[in-house]
mmCIF file of C-alpha atoms and ligand atoms in Angstrom:
data_model
loop_
_atom_site.group_PDB
_atom_site.id
_atom_site.type_symbol
_atom_site.label_atom_id
_atom_site.label_comp_id
_atom_site.label_asym_id
_atom_site.label_seq_id
_atom_site.Cartn_x
_atom_site.Cartn_y
_atom_site.Cartn_z
ATOM 1 C CA MET F 1 50.829 -68.330 6.198
ATOM 2 C CA GLY F 2 50.194 -70.003 9.684
ATOM 3 C CA LYS F 3 47.260 -70.844 11.579
ATOM 4 C CA ASP F 4 45.020 -67.925 12.293
ATOM 5 C CA ARG F 5 45.303 -66.656 16.026
ATOM 6 C CA ILE F 6 41.824 -66.149 17.473
ATOM 7 C CA ILE F 7 41.743 -64.397 21.155
ATOM 8 C CA MET F 8 38.869 -64.047 22.520
ATOM 9 C CA GLY F 9 38.252 -60.812 24.447
ATOM 10 C CA VAL F 10 36.292 -60.436 28.059
ATOM 11 C CA GLU F 11 35.657 -56.839 29.895
ATOM 12 C CA THR F 12 33.698 -56.495 32.991
ATOM 13 C CA SER F 13 34.937 -53.438 34.577
ATOM 14 C CA CYS F 14 32.149 -51.050 34.450
ATOM 15 C CA ASP F 15 29.141 -51.178 33.916
ATOM 16 C CA GLU F 16 29.360 -53.078 30.554
ATOM 17 C CA THR F 17 29.397 -56.472 30.073
ATOM 18 C CA ALA F 18 31.532 -57.091 27.032
ATOM 19 C CA VAL F 19 32.926 -60.772 25.067
ATOM 20 C CA ALA F 20 34.506 -60.158 21.384
ATOM 21 C CA ILE F 21 36.651 -62.311 19.476
ATOM 22 C CA ILE F 22 39.193 -61.405 17.240
ATOM 23 C CA LYS F 23 41.305 -62.700 14.560
ATOM 24 C CA ASN F 24 44.807 -61.750 13.756
ATOM 25 C CA GLY F 25 44.625 -59.495 16.234
ATOM 26 C CA LYS F 26 42.779 -56.804 13.868
ATOM 27 C CA GLU F 27 39.619 -58.459 12.500
ATOM 28 C CA ILE F 28 36.622 -58.345 14.766
ATOM 29 C CA LEU F 29 34.891 -61.666 14.378
ATOM 30 C CA SER F 30 31.907 -60.999 16.634
ATOM 31 C CA ASN F 31 31.677 -57.739 19.456
ATOM 32 C CA VAL F 32 28.831 -58.805 21.966
ATOM 33 C CA VAL F 33 28.215 -55.735 24.428
ATOM 34 C CA ALA F 34 25.175 -55.914 27.037
ATOM 35 C CA SER F 35 25.009 -52.256 28.326
ATOM 36 C CA GLN F 36 23.297 -51.898 31.835
ATOM 37 C CA ILE F 37 22.720 -48.172 31.657
ATOM 38 C CA ASP F 38 18.969 -48.152 31.962
ATOM 39 C CA SER F 39 19.239 -49.891 35.263
ATOM 40 C CA HIS F 40 22.001 -47.183 36.253
ATOM 41 C CA LYS F 41 20.126 -44.230 34.897
ATOM 42 C CA ARG F 42 17.924 -43.548 37.496
ATOM 43 C CA PHE F 43 20.768 -43.060 40.076
ATOM 44 C CA GLY F 44 22.449 -40.921 38.030
ATOM 45 C CA GLY F 45 25.955 -42.782 37.835
ATOM 46 C CA VAL F 46 26.816 -46.376 38.201
ATOM 47 C CA VAL F 47 26.172 -48.312 41.061
ATOM 48 C CA PRO F 48 28.728 -50.881 41.910
ATOM 49 C CA GLU F 49 26.774 -53.403 43.449
ATOM 50 C CA ILE F 50 23.677 -53.297 40.854
ATOM 51 C CA ALA F 51 27.013 -53.305 38.327
ATOM 52 C CA SER F 52 28.208 -56.859 39.503
ATOM 53 C CA ARG F 53 24.740 -58.491 39.840
ATOM 54 C CA HIS F 54 24.062 -57.353 35.924
ATOM 55 C CA HIS F 55 27.499 -58.890 35.094
ATOM 56 C CA VAL F 56 26.942 -62.598 36.943
ATOM 57 C CA GLU F 57 23.429 -62.189 34.931
ATOM 58 C CA GLN F 58 24.905 -61.364 31.314
ATOM 59 C CA VAL F 59 28.245 -62.994 31.270
ATOM 60 C CA THR F 60 27.229 -66.911 30.430
ATOM 61 C CA VAL F 61 25.099 -65.152 28.155
ATOM 62 C CA VAL F 62 27.475 -63.040 26.472
ATOM 63 C CA PHE F 63 30.206 -65.360 25.958
ATOM 64 C CA GLU F 64 27.708 -68.031 24.031
ATOM 65 C CA GLU F 65 26.708 -64.847 21.671
ATOM 66 C CA ALA F 66 30.291 -63.885 21.282
ATOM 67 C CA LEU F 67 30.753 -67.309 20.259
ATOM 68 C CA LYS F 68 27.784 -68.002 18.129
ATOM 69 C CA GLN F 69 28.008 -64.379 15.882
ATOM 70 C CA ALA F 70 32.018 -65.402 15.364
ATOM 71 C CA GLY F 71 30.791 -69.225 14.356
ATOM 72 C CA VAL F 72 33.736 -70.113 16.292
ATOM 73 C CA SER F 73 34.078 -72.717 19.135
ATOM 74 C CA TYR F 74 35.952 -72.783 22.530
ATOM 75 C CA GLU F 75 38.689 -75.672 20.571
ATOM 76 C CA GLU F 76 39.886 -72.751 18.273
ATOM 77 C CA ILE F 77 40.303 -70.199 20.383
ATOM 78 C CA ASP F 78 44.029 -70.162 20.805
ATOM 79 C CA GLY F 79 43.841 -67.230 24.204
ATOM 80 C CA ILE F 80 41.762 -65.513 26.700
ATOM 81 C CA ALA F 81 42.162 -61.534 27.355
ATOM 82 C CA VAL F 82 40.464 -60.250 30.043
ATOM 83 C CA THR F 83 40.866 -56.859 31.384
ATOM 84 C CA GLU F 84 42.569 -56.616 35.422
ATOM 85 C CA GLY F 85 41.884 -53.606 36.243
ATOM 86 C CA PRO F 86 41.672 -50.906 36.924
ATOM 87 C CA GLY F 87 37.727 -50.548 37.540
ATOM 88 C CA LEU F 88 34.706 -51.475 40.202
ATOM 89 C CA VAL F 89 36.476 -54.327 42.182
ATOM 90 C CA GLY F 90 33.228 -56.611 41.914
ATOM 91 C CA ALA F 91 32.558 -55.914 38.607
ATOM 92 C CA LEU F 92 36.095 -56.906 37.436
ATOM 93 C CA LEU F 93 35.926 -60.319 39.851
ATOM 94 C CA ILE F 94 33.408 -61.227 37.569
ATOM 95 C CA GLY F 95 34.615 -61.375 34.091
ATOM 96 C CA VAL F 96 37.464 -61.954 35.474
ATOM 97 C CA ASN F 97 36.354 -65.728 37.451
ATOM 98 C CA ALA F 98 34.526 -66.028 33.986
ATOM 99 C CA ALA F 99 37.702 -65.817 32.220
ATOM 100 C CA LYS F 100 39.368 -67.972 34.334
ATOM 101 C CA ALA F 101 36.705 -71.048 34.859
ATOM 102 C CA ILE F 102 36.810 -71.265 30.833
ATOM 103 C CA ALA F 103 40.880 -70.995 29.975
ATOM 104 C CA PHE F 104 40.733 -74.170 33.406
ATOM 105 C CA ALA F 105 37.688 -76.059 31.824
ATOM 106 C CA HIS F 106 38.913 -75.918 28.206
ATOM 107 C CA ASN F 107 42.985 -75.772 28.627
ATOM 108 C CA ILE F 108 43.061 -72.002 27.256
ATOM 109 C CA PRO F 109 46.136 -69.792 27.896
ATOM 110 C CA LEU F 110 44.734 -66.528 29.906
ATOM 111 C CA VAL F 111 46.041 -62.813 29.592
ATOM 112 C CA GLY F 112 45.163 -60.304 31.770
ATOM 113 C CA VAL F 113 44.876 -56.844 29.927
ATOM 114 C CA HIS F 114 45.128 -53.207 31.536
ATOM 115 C CA HIS F 115 41.719 -51.628 30.703
ATOM 116 C CA ILE F 116 43.444 -48.856 29.020
ATOM 117 C CA ALA F 117 45.885 -50.437 27.263
ATOM 118 C CA GLY F 118 42.656 -51.780 25.405
ATOM 119 C CA HIS F 119 40.969 -48.276 24.820
ATOM 120 C CA ILE F 120 44.418 -47.278 23.392
ATOM 121 C CA TYR F 121 44.813 -51.021 21.226
ATOM 122 C CA ALA F 122 41.080 -50.127 19.814
ATOM 123 C CA ASN F 123 42.879 -47.931 16.997
ATOM 124 C CA ARG F 124 44.612 -51.079 15.630
ATOM 125 C CA LEU F 125 41.251 -52.496 14.915
ATOM 126 C CA VAL F 126 41.499 -49.454 12.625
ATOM 127 C CA ALA F 127 45.225 -49.224 11.477
ATOM 128 C CA ASP F 128 48.820 -50.454 12.244
ATOM 129 C CA LEU F 129 50.415 -49.036 14.755
ATOM 130 C CA LYS F 130 53.374 -46.942 14.061
ATOM 131 C CA PHE F 131 56.173 -46.001 16.857
ATOM 132 C CA PRO F 132 57.116 -43.664 18.379
ATOM 133 C CA LEU F 133 53.141 -42.872 19.049
ATOM 134 C CA LEU F 134 51.238 -40.695 21.411
ATOM 135 C CA THR F 135 47.613 -41.287 22.550
ATOM 136 C CA LEU F 136 45.878 -38.948 24.396
ATOM 137 C CA VAL F 137 43.179 -41.070 26.454
ATOM 138 C CA VAL F 138 39.749 -39.318 27.437
ATOM 139 C CA SER F 139 37.520 -41.714 29.246
ATOM 140 C CA GLY F 140 34.998 -41.723 32.473
ATOM 141 C CA GLY F 141 37.914 -42.429 35.034
ATOM 142 C CA HIS F 142 41.592 -41.676 32.775
ATOM 143 C CA THR F 143 42.857 -38.929 31.688
ATOM 144 C CA GLU F 144 45.880 -39.276 30.416
ATOM 145 C CA LEU F 145 48.830 -38.886 27.276
ATOM 146 C CA VAL F 146 50.338 -41.691 26.691
ATOM 147 C CA VAL F 147 54.126 -42.584 24.744
ATOM 148 C CA MET F 148 54.265 -45.739 23.185
ATOM 149 C CA LYS F 149 57.990 -46.772 21.482
ATOM 150 C CA GLU F 150 57.186 -50.293 20.654
ATOM 151 C CA HIS F 151 54.193 -52.661 21.519
ATOM 152 C CA GLY F 152 52.713 -53.533 25.126
ATOM 153 C CA HIS F 153 55.061 -50.384 26.150
ATOM 154 C CA PHE F 154 53.295 -47.535 27.915
ATOM 155 C CA GLU F 155 54.859 -44.361 29.072
ATOM 156 C CA VAL F 156 52.224 -41.918 30.952
ATOM 157 C CA ILE F 157 53.447 -38.494 29.892
ATOM 158 C CA GLY F 158 50.591 -36.651 31.542
ATOM 159 C CA GLU F 159 47.363 -37.353 33.253
ATOM 160 C CA THR F 160 44.899 -35.573 35.633
ATOM 161 C CA ARG F 161 45.824 -34.163 39.153
ATOM 162 C CA ASP F 162 42.210 -34.285 39.973
ATOM 163 C CA ASP F 163 38.861 -35.611 37.462
ATOM 164 C CA ALA F 164 39.211 -37.407 34.796
ATOM 165 C CA VAL F 165 37.157 -35.388 31.490
ATOM 166 C CA GLY F 166 34.531 -38.166 30.991
ATOM 167 C CA GLU F 167 33.680 -37.581 35.057
ATOM 168 C CA ALA F 168 33.586 -33.559 34.549
ATOM 169 C CA TYR F 169 31.710 -33.993 31.896
ATOM 170 C CA ASP F 170 28.887 -36.540 33.573
ATOM 171 C CA LYS F 171 28.831 -33.940 36.815
ATOM 172 C CA VAL F 172 28.121 -31.166 34.461
ATOM 173 C CA ALA F 173 25.726 -32.528 32.577
ATOM 174 C CA ARG F 174 24.370 -33.231 35.676
ATOM 175 C CA THR F 175 23.937 -29.841 37.236
ATOM 176 C CA LEU F 176 22.034 -29.197 33.564
ATOM 177 C CA ASN F 177 19.464 -32.385 34.979
ATOM 178 C CA LEU F 178 20.678 -34.211 31.965
ATOM 179 C CA PRO F 179 20.701 -37.734 31.900
ATOM 180 C CA TYR F 180 23.741 -40.710 33.093
ATOM 181 C CA PRO F 181 26.338 -41.245 31.062
ATOM 182 C CA GLY F 182 26.121 -37.080 30.148
ATOM 183 C CA GLY F 183 29.002 -36.885 27.709
ATOM 184 C CA PRO F 184 26.695 -37.769 24.521
ATOM 185 C CA HIS F 185 24.230 -34.831 25.607
ATOM 186 C CA ILE F 186 26.557 -32.164 26.719
ATOM 187 C CA ASP F 187 28.189 -32.742 22.902
ATOM 188 C CA ARG F 188 24.754 -32.565 21.593
ATOM 189 C CA LEU F 189 23.629 -29.638 23.381
ATOM 190 C CA ALA F 190 26.989 -27.579 22.606
ATOM 191 C CA TYR F 191 26.129 -27.757 18.821
ATOM 192 C CA GLU F 192 23.232 -26.294 19.582
ATOM 193 C CA GLY F 193 24.709 -23.311 21.724
ATOM 194 C CA GLU F 194 27.906 -20.942 21.717
ATOM 195 C CA ASP F 195 31.379 -20.463 23.923
ATOM 196 C CA THR F 196 29.664 -17.617 25.929
ATOM 197 C CA LEU F 197 30.866 -17.788 28.833
ATOM 198 C CA SER F 198 34.439 -17.667 28.724
ATOM 199 C CA LEU F 199 35.107 -20.256 31.505
ATOM 200 C CA PRO F 200 38.648 -20.958 33.001
ATOM 201 C CA ARG F 201 41.145 -23.277 31.062
ATOM 202 C CA ALA F 202 43.617 -25.150 33.794
ATOM 203 C CA TRP F 203 47.185 -24.866 31.428
ATOM 204 C CA LEU F 204 49.002 -25.726 35.272
ATOM 205 C CA GLU F 205 52.678 -25.298 34.613
ATOM 206 C CA GLU F 206 54.634 -24.671 31.946
ATOM 207 C CA ASP F 207 56.137 -27.722 30.971
ATOM 208 C CA SER F 208 53.357 -29.982 32.392
ATOM 209 C CA TYR F 209 51.383 -32.359 30.266
ATOM 210 C CA ASP F 210 49.137 -32.910 33.327
ATOM 211 C CA PHE F 211 45.669 -31.659 33.416
ATOM 212 C CA SER F 212 42.868 -30.370 35.638
ATOM 213 C CA PHE F 213 39.548 -30.371 35.472
ATOM 214 C CA SER F 214 38.037 -29.924 38.449
ATOM 215 C CA GLY F 215 38.369 -25.584 38.739
ATOM 216 C CA LEU F 216 35.924 -25.870 35.182
ATOM 217 C CA LYS F 217 33.158 -28.129 36.852
ATOM 218 C CA SER F 218 32.944 -25.540 39.608
ATOM 219 C CA ALA F 219 33.109 -22.743 37.485
ATOM 220 C CA VAL F 220 30.100 -24.628 35.987
ATOM 221 C CA ILE F 221 28.430 -24.968 39.106
ATOM 222 C CA ASN F 222 29.103 -21.538 40.503
ATOM 223 C CA THR F 223 27.717 -20.247 37.230
ATOM 224 C CA VAL F 224 24.171 -21.988 37.137
ATOM 225 C CA HIS F 225 23.792 -21.553 40.734
ATOM 226 C CA ASN F 226 24.875 -17.487 40.328
ATOM 227 C CA ALA F 227 22.222 -17.193 37.402
ATOM 228 C CA GLU F 228 19.704 -19.009 39.534
ATOM 229 C CA GLN F 229 19.843 -16.743 42.584
ATOM 230 C CA ARG F 230 19.714 -13.914 40.225
ATOM 231 C CA GLY F 231 16.668 -15.101 38.728
ATOM 232 C CA GLU F 232 18.232 -15.498 35.746
ATOM 233 C CA GLN F 233 18.341 -17.892 32.320
ATOM 234 C CA ILE F 234 21.526 -19.252 31.379
ATOM 235 C CA ARG F 235 20.744 -20.929 28.016
ATOM 236 C CA PRO F 236 21.938 -24.713 28.658
ATOM 237 C CA GLN F 237 23.071 -24.748 25.056
ATOM 238 C CA ASP F 238 25.749 -21.896 26.044
ATOM 239 C CA LEU F 239 27.038 -23.492 28.853
ATOM 240 C CA ALA F 240 27.348 -27.100 27.767
ATOM 241 C CA ALA F 241 29.136 -24.967 24.217
ATOM 242 C CA SER F 242 31.343 -22.964 26.815
ATOM 243 C CA PHE F 243 32.306 -26.148 29.435
ATOM 244 C CA GLN F 244 33.119 -28.201 26.066
ATOM 245 C CA ALA F 245 35.115 -25.345 24.220
ATOM 246 C CA SER F 246 37.477 -25.033 27.641
ATOM 247 C CA VAL F 247 37.847 -28.662 27.783
ATOM 248 C CA ILE F 248 38.346 -29.141 24.047
ATOM 249 C CA ASP F 249 41.272 -26.336 23.971
ATOM 250 C CA VAL F 250 43.711 -27.242 26.724
ATOM 251 C CA LEU F 251 43.152 -31.225 25.816
ATOM 252 C CA VAL F 252 44.344 -30.491 21.804
ATOM 253 C CA THR F 253 46.563 -27.947 22.845
ATOM 254 C CA LYS F 254 48.631 -30.130 24.807
ATOM 255 C CA THR F 255 48.115 -33.108 22.796
ATOM 256 C CA ILE F 256 49.752 -31.171 19.903
ATOM 257 C CA LYS F 257 52.402 -29.962 22.189
ATOM 258 C CA ALA F 258 53.552 -33.295 23.424
ATOM 259 C CA ALA F 259 53.172 -34.988 19.773
ATOM 260 C CA LYS F 260 55.656 -32.407 18.562
ATOM 261 C CA ALA F 261 57.989 -32.724 21.587
ATOM 262 C CA PHE F 262 57.940 -36.946 21.409
ATOM 263 C CA GLY F 263 58.414 -36.325 17.230
ATOM 264 C CA VAL F 264 55.292 -39.115 17.108
ATOM 265 C CA LYS F 265 54.280 -40.885 13.858
ATOM 266 C CA GLN F 266 51.064 -41.475 15.258
ATOM 267 C CA LEU F 267 48.369 -39.712 17.164
ATOM 268 C CA LEU F 268 45.672 -41.998 18.664
ATOM 269 C CA LEU F 269 42.404 -40.973 20.198
ATOM 270 C CA ALA F 270 41.099 -43.618 22.938
ATOM 271 C CA GLY F 271 38.463 -43.885 25.704
ATOM 272 C CA GLY F 272 34.320 -42.958 25.705
ATOM 273 C CA VAL F 273 34.997 -39.293 25.048
ATOM 274 C CA ALA F 274 37.111 -39.857 22.136
ATOM 275 C CA ALA F 275 33.285 -40.432 20.960
ATOM 276 C CA ASN F 276 32.989 -36.055 21.074
ATOM 277 C CA LYS F 277 31.831 -34.839 17.924
ATOM 278 C CA GLY F 278 33.584 -31.586 19.033
ATOM 279 C CA LEU F 279 36.718 -33.378 20.013
ATOM 280 C CA ARG F 280 37.009 -35.263 17.292
ATOM 281 C CA ALA F 281 36.657 -32.094 14.836
ATOM 282 C CA ALA F 282 39.125 -29.888 16.718
ATOM 283 C CA ILE F 283 42.210 -32.719 16.772
ATOM 284 C CA GLU F 284 41.679 -33.523 13.363
ATOM 285 C CA VAL F 285 42.151 -29.531 12.621
ATOM 286 C CA ALA F 286 45.041 -29.269 14.584
ATOM 287 C CA VAL F 287 47.336 -32.122 13.537
ATOM 288 C CA GLN F 288 47.319 -30.500 10.154
ATOM 289 C CA GLU F 289 50.185 -27.877 11.748
ATOM 290 C CA LEU F 290 51.851 -30.872 12.850
ATOM 291 C CA GLU F 291 53.923 -32.842 9.705
ATOM 292 C CA GLU F 292 53.449 -36.294 8.429
ATOM 293 C CA VAL F 293 51.372 -37.477 11.597
ATOM 294 C CA GLU F 294 48.912 -39.807 11.066
ATOM 295 C CA LEU F 295 45.764 -39.284 12.945
ATOM 296 C CA VAL F 296 44.001 -42.467 13.753
ATOM 297 C CA ILE F 297 40.344 -41.916 15.762
ATOM 298 C CA PRO F 298 38.396 -45.482 16.313
ATOM 299 C CA PRO F 299 34.678 -45.805 15.362
ATOM 300 C CA LEU F 300 32.252 -44.650 18.029
ATOM 301 C CA SER F 301 31.528 -47.802 19.260
ATOM 302 C CA LEU F 302 35.232 -48.847 19.617
ATOM 303 C CA CYS F 303 35.809 -45.876 21.977
ATOM 304 C CA THR F 304 33.270 -46.663 24.627
ATOM 305 C CA ASP F 305 33.642 -49.655 26.590
ATOM 306 C CA ASN F 306 33.694 -52.943 24.393
ATOM 307 C CA ALA F 307 36.018 -56.456 24.587
ATOM 308 C CA ALA F 308 37.434 -55.946 20.855
ATOM 309 C CA MET F 309 39.968 -53.647 22.403
ATOM 310 C CA ILE F 310 40.361 -55.761 25.119
ATOM 311 C CA GLY F 311 41.040 -58.766 22.164
ATOM 312 C CA ALA F 312 43.314 -56.641 20.310
ATOM 313 C CA ALA F 313 45.824 -55.860 22.973
ATOM 314 C CA GLY F 314 45.345 -59.439 24.405
ATOM 315 C CA SER F 315 46.049 -60.521 20.878
ATOM 316 C CA VAL F 316 49.675 -58.312 21.459
ATOM 317 C CA PHE F 317 50.572 -59.393 24.842
ATOM 318 C CA PHE F 318 50.099 -62.871 23.429
ATOM 319 C CA GLU F 319 52.419 -62.956 20.667
ATOM 320 C CA LYS F 320 54.948 -61.171 23.598
ATOM 321 C CA GLY F 321 54.558 -64.556 25.488
ATOM 322 C CA GLN F 322 52.750 -62.856 28.525
ATOM 323 C CA ARG F 323 50.857 -65.140 30.581
ATOM 324 C CA ALA F 324 48.371 -64.837 33.408
ATOM 325 C CA ASP F 325 48.167 -68.350 35.853
ATOM 326 C CA LEU F 326 44.802 -69.190 37.844
ATOM 327 C CA ALA F 327 45.674 -66.860 40.832
ATOM 328 C CA LEU F 328 45.239 -64.060 38.390
ATOM 329 C CA ASN F 329 42.693 -60.990 40.361
ATOM 330 C CA GLY F 330 40.936 -58.139 39.995
ATOM 331 C CA ASN F 331 43.164 -55.220 40.634
ATOM 332 C CA PRO F 332 40.907 -51.867 41.130
ATOM 333 C CA GLY F 333 44.281 -49.875 41.348
ATOM 334 C CA LEU F 334 46.306 -51.748 38.714
ATOM 335 C CA ASP F 335 49.246 -49.605 37.446
ATOM 336 C CA LEU F 336 49.472 -49.153 33.508
ATOM 337 C CA THR F 337 53.510 -50.085 33.021
ATOM 338 C CA ILE F 338 52.155 -53.678 33.968
ATOM 339 C CA HIS F 339 53.170 -54.549 30.249
ATOM 340 C CA ASN F 340 56.101 -52.338 30.461
HETATM 341 O O1 KG4 Q 1 35.797 -45.584 28.535
HETATM 342 P P1 KG4 Q 1 34.338 -45.197 28.929
HETATM 343 O O2 KG4 Q 1 33.585 -45.918 28.316
HETATM 344 O O3 KG4 Q 1 34.155 -46.008 30.333
HETATM 345 C C1 KG4 Q 1 35.444 -45.746 31.148
HETATM 346 O O4 KG4 Q 1 36.613 -46.337 30.741
HETATM 347 O O5 KG4 Q 1 35.158 -44.547 32.267
HETATM 348 O O6 KG4 Q 1 33.881 -43.734 28.954
HETATM 349 C C2 KG4 Q 1 32.666 -43.333 29.594
HETATM 350 C C3 KG4 Q 1 32.961 -41.528 29.539
HETATM 351 C C4 KG4 Q 1 31.568 -41.389 30.511
HETATM 352 O O7 KG4 Q 1 31.900 -40.676 31.358
HETATM 353 C C5 KG4 Q 1 30.750 -40.965 29.392
HETATM 354 O O8 KG4 Q 1 29.880 -39.436 29.678
HETATM 355 C C6 KG4 Q 1 31.636 -40.043 28.541
HETATM 356 O O9 KG4 Q 1 32.903 -41.221 27.928
HETATM 357 N N1 KG4 Q 1 31.259 -40.188 27.045
HETATM 358 C C7 KG4 Q 1 31.102 -38.854 25.944
HETATM 359 C C8 KG4 Q 1 30.710 -38.838 25.377
HETATM 360 N N2 KG4 Q 1 30.024 -40.101 25.119
HETATM 361 C C9 KG4 Q 1 30.786 -40.941 25.704
HETATM 362 N N3 KG4 Q 1 32.036 -37.217 26.420
HETATM 363 C C10 KG4 Q 1 31.791 -36.379 25.566
HETATM 364 N N4 KG4 Q 1 31.418 -36.688 24.339
HETATM 365 C C11 KG4 Q 1 30.836 -37.886 23.929
HETATM 366 N N5 KG4 Q 1 30.156 -37.922 22.696
HETATM 367 ZN ZN1 ZN Q 2 36.655 -47.729 29.301
#
């Protein structure tokens, strides 16, 4: 047995300031997340300028807390993995610059991580990855089907043509006057309602693994407005249940079809919307029709933004020899295939 590999993960791409310490790519020694949700709630969404200010205030404290909870010092850290993009540029820059400063001061190698690679690798904290695998990535900014034939190699076979699924959840929640982020509220309401409204499903072309949620979102908004004009009441629970049924139907059907077509050994869920109870339950049932495909779903705390996932991905890229230098910059439009 060689020496343990200790990687620090840093994530500041949106509204969580997060630092984690990961041992040998799979074991979480600490995972500290400072959420700013309360500050953004009253604006109904993330305000980029406020996010940057909070990151500046929190980042040093979060680094120290992560080291303290893990019981390690900078001398024991073999690499720092930081989210390079995509995300809010001002928010990304705080994490990237903090990571660079520490890397320089303590002479620690640096590696840049794509945020979605992080979400996918959250699964490696739960199970060993078996290739080829398929991940359904569902977050506030992304909806993608990603095939991996080996570590660090990402092929996007389908993606949203308009809204990300989390974005649609948050907009529908806003229409129902629910607080930000709306996903968990819709999820909760959906369990108390029934799919009575038969909302549309955007299947797109027969052979496409792409998604579209803007039509569904508009259908929900129109349904609410039309009812208001007629002075009728729609139960928010039924609206939530109908919206969620439409989303899950399309996501699960396309995911299972892709898993068959690509002959994958594993199916992973990733991103904030992977915390959705309805989606988790539906994919668990649907995967049973596939022979010998293992389903892996991270626990809720590893689905939403965190730094353990960045440390997990960074550990793999670090072993593959990937390194960033001190010219590393935040890149809001970063492409996932940078790791290929
Ligand atoms: O991955 P994430 O934490 O941040 C991004 O990278 O975007 O995802 C945040 C998104 C938000 O849109 C939030 O409403 C959604 O994940 N979300 C959920 C649930 N929990 C979080 N959506 C549906 N059901 C949930 N239980
Ligand atoms: Zn995310």
